[in-house]
mmCIF file of C-alpha atoms in Angstrom:
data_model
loop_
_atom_site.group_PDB
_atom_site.id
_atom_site.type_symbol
_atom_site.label_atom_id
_atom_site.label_comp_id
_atom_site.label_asym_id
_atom_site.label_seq_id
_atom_site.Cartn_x
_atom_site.Cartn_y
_atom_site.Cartn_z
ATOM 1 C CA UNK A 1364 0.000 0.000 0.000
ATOM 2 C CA UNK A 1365 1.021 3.499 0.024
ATOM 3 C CA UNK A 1366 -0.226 7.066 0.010
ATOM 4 C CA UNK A 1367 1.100 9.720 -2.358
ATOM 5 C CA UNK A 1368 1.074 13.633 -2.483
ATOM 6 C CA UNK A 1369 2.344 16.686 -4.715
ATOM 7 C CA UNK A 1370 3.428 18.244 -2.031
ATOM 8 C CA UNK A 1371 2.445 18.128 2.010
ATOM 9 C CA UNK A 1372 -0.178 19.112 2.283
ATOM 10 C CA UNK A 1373 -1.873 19.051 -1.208
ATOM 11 C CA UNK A 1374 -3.926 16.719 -3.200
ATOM 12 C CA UNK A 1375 -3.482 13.205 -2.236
ATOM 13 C CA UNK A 1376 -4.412 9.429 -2.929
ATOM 14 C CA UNK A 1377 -4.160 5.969 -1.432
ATOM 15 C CA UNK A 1378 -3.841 2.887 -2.956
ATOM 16 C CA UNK A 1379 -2.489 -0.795 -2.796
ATOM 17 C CA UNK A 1380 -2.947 -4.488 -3.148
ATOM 18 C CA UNK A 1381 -3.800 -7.337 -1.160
ATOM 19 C CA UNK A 1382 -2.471 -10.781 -1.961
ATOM 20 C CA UNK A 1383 -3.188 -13.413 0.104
ATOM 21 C CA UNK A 1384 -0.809 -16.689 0.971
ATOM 22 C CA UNK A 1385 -0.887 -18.127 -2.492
ATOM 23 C CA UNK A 1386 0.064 -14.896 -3.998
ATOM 24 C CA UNK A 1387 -3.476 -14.545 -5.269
ATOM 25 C CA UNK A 1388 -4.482 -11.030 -5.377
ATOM 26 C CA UNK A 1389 -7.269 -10.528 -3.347
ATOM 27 C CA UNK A 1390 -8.494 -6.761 -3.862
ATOM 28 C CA UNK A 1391 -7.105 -3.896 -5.464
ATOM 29 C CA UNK A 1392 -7.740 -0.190 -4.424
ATOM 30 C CA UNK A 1393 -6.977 3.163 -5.533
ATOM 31 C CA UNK A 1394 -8.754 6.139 -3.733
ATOM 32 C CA UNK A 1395 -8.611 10.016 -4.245
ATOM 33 C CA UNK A 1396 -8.812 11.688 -0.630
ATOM 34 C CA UNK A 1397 -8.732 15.564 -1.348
ATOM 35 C CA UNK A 1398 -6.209 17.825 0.072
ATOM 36 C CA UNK A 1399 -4.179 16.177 3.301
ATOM 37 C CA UNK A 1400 -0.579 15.755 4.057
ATOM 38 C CA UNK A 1401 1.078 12.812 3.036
ATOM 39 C CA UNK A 1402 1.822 10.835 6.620
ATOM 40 C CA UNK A 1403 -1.863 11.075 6.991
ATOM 41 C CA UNK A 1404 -2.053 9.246 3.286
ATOM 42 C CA UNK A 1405 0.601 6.699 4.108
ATOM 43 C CA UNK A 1406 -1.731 5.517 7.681
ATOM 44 C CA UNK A 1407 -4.658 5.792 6.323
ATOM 45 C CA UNK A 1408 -3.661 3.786 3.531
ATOM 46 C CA UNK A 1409 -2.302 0.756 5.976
ATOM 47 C CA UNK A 1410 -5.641 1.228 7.897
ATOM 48 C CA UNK A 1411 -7.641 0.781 4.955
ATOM 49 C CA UNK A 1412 -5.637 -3.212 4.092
ATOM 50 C CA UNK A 1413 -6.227 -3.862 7.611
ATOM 51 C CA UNK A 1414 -10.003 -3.334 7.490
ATOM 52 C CA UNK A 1415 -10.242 -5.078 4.408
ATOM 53 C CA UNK A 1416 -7.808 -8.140 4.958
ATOM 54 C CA UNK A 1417 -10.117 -8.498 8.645
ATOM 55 C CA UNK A 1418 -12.933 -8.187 6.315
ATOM 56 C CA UNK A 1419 -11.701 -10.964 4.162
ATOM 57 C CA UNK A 1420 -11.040 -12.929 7.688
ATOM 58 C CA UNK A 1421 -7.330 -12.843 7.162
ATOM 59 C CA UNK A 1422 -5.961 -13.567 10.754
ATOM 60 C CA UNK A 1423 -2.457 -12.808 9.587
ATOM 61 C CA UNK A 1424 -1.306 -9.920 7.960
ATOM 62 C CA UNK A 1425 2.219 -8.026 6.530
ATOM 63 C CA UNK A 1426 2.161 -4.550 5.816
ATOM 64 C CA UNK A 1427 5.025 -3.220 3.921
ATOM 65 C CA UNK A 1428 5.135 0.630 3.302
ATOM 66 C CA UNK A 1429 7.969 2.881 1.877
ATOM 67 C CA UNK A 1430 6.786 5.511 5.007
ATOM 68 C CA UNK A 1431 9.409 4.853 7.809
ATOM 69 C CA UNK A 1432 7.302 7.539 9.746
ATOM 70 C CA UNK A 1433 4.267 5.771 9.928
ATOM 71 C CA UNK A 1434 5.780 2.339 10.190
ATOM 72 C CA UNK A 1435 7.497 3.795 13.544
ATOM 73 C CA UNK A 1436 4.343 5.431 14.913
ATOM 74 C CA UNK A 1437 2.892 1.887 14.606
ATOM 75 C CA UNK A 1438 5.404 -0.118 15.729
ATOM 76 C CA UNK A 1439 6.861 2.114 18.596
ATOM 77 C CA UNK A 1440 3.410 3.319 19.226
ATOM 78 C CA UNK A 1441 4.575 6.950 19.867
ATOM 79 C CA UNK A 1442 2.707 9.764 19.206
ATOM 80 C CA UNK A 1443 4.872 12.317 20.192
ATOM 81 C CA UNK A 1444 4.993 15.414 17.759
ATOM 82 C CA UNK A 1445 1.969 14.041 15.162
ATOM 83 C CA UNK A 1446 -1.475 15.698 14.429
ATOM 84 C CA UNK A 1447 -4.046 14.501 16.088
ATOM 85 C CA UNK A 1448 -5.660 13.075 12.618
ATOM 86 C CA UNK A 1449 -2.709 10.759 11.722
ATOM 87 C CA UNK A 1450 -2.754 9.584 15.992
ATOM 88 C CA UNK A 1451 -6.560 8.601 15.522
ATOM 89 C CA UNK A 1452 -5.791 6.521 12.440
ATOM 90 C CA UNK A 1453 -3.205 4.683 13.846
ATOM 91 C CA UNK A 1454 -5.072 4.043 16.923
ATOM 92 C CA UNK A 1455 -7.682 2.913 14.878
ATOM 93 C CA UNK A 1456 -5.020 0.647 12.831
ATOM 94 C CA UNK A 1457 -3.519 -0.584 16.324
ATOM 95 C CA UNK A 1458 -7.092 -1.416 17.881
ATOM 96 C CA UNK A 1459 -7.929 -3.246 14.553
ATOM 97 C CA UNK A 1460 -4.594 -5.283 15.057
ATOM 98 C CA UNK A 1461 -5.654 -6.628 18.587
ATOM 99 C CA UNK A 1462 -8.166 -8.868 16.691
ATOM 100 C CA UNK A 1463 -5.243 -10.651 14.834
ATOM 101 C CA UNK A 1464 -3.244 -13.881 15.344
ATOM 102 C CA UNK A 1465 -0.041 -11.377 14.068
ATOM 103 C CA UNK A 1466 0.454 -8.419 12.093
ATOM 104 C CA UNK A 1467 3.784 -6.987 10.994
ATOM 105 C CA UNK A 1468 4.685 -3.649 9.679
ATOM 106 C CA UNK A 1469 7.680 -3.157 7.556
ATOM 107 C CA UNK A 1470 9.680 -0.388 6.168
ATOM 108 C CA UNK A 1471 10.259 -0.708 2.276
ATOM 109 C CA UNK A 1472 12.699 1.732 0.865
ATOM 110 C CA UNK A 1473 11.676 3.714 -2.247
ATOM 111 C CA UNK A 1474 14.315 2.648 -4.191
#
């Protein structure tokens, strides 16, 4: 998954895929979300596989994003010097994780 801007903050989208054990995809989904800043993209772009994997009744899931701030916030669980919006989301993404056997959130670099 991964959010993306033109500048922070300015227009913005999410988007990503879901692939299940087998390496079958599973969903697809890209989604314009007006004008926001781009950390808030990147969470609410991890929040958005998590509802749907749980939806799918995945009980395992791996998140890999190239956003090593939002991979922090969610594996430290930190929320020193964030907005407010981007702590609610990943509060939402951590409460939604407490229903899993496991979830894992990994940095991908860019390159």
């Amino acid at each position: 998954m991964d959010g993306s801007s033109r500048g922070s903050p300015s227009h913005v989208g999410i988007g990503g895929v879901g692939w299940d054990s087998s390496s079958i995809v599973q969903f697809i989904f890209f989604v314009y979300q007006g004008l926001h800043t781009n950390n808030l993209m990147e969470a609410l772009a991890i929040l958005y596989v998590v509802e749907r994997g749980s939806q799918l009744g995945w009980r395992r899931i791996i998140c890999e994003s190239d956003s090593q701030v939002v991979v922090n916030l969610k594996n430290k669980k930190t929320f020193r010097d964030v907005s407010w919006h981007l702590a609610l989301i990943v509060k939402q993404v951590l409460n939604l994780c407490a229903s899993l056997d496991s979830i894992s959130f990994t940095h991908i670099p860019r390159e």
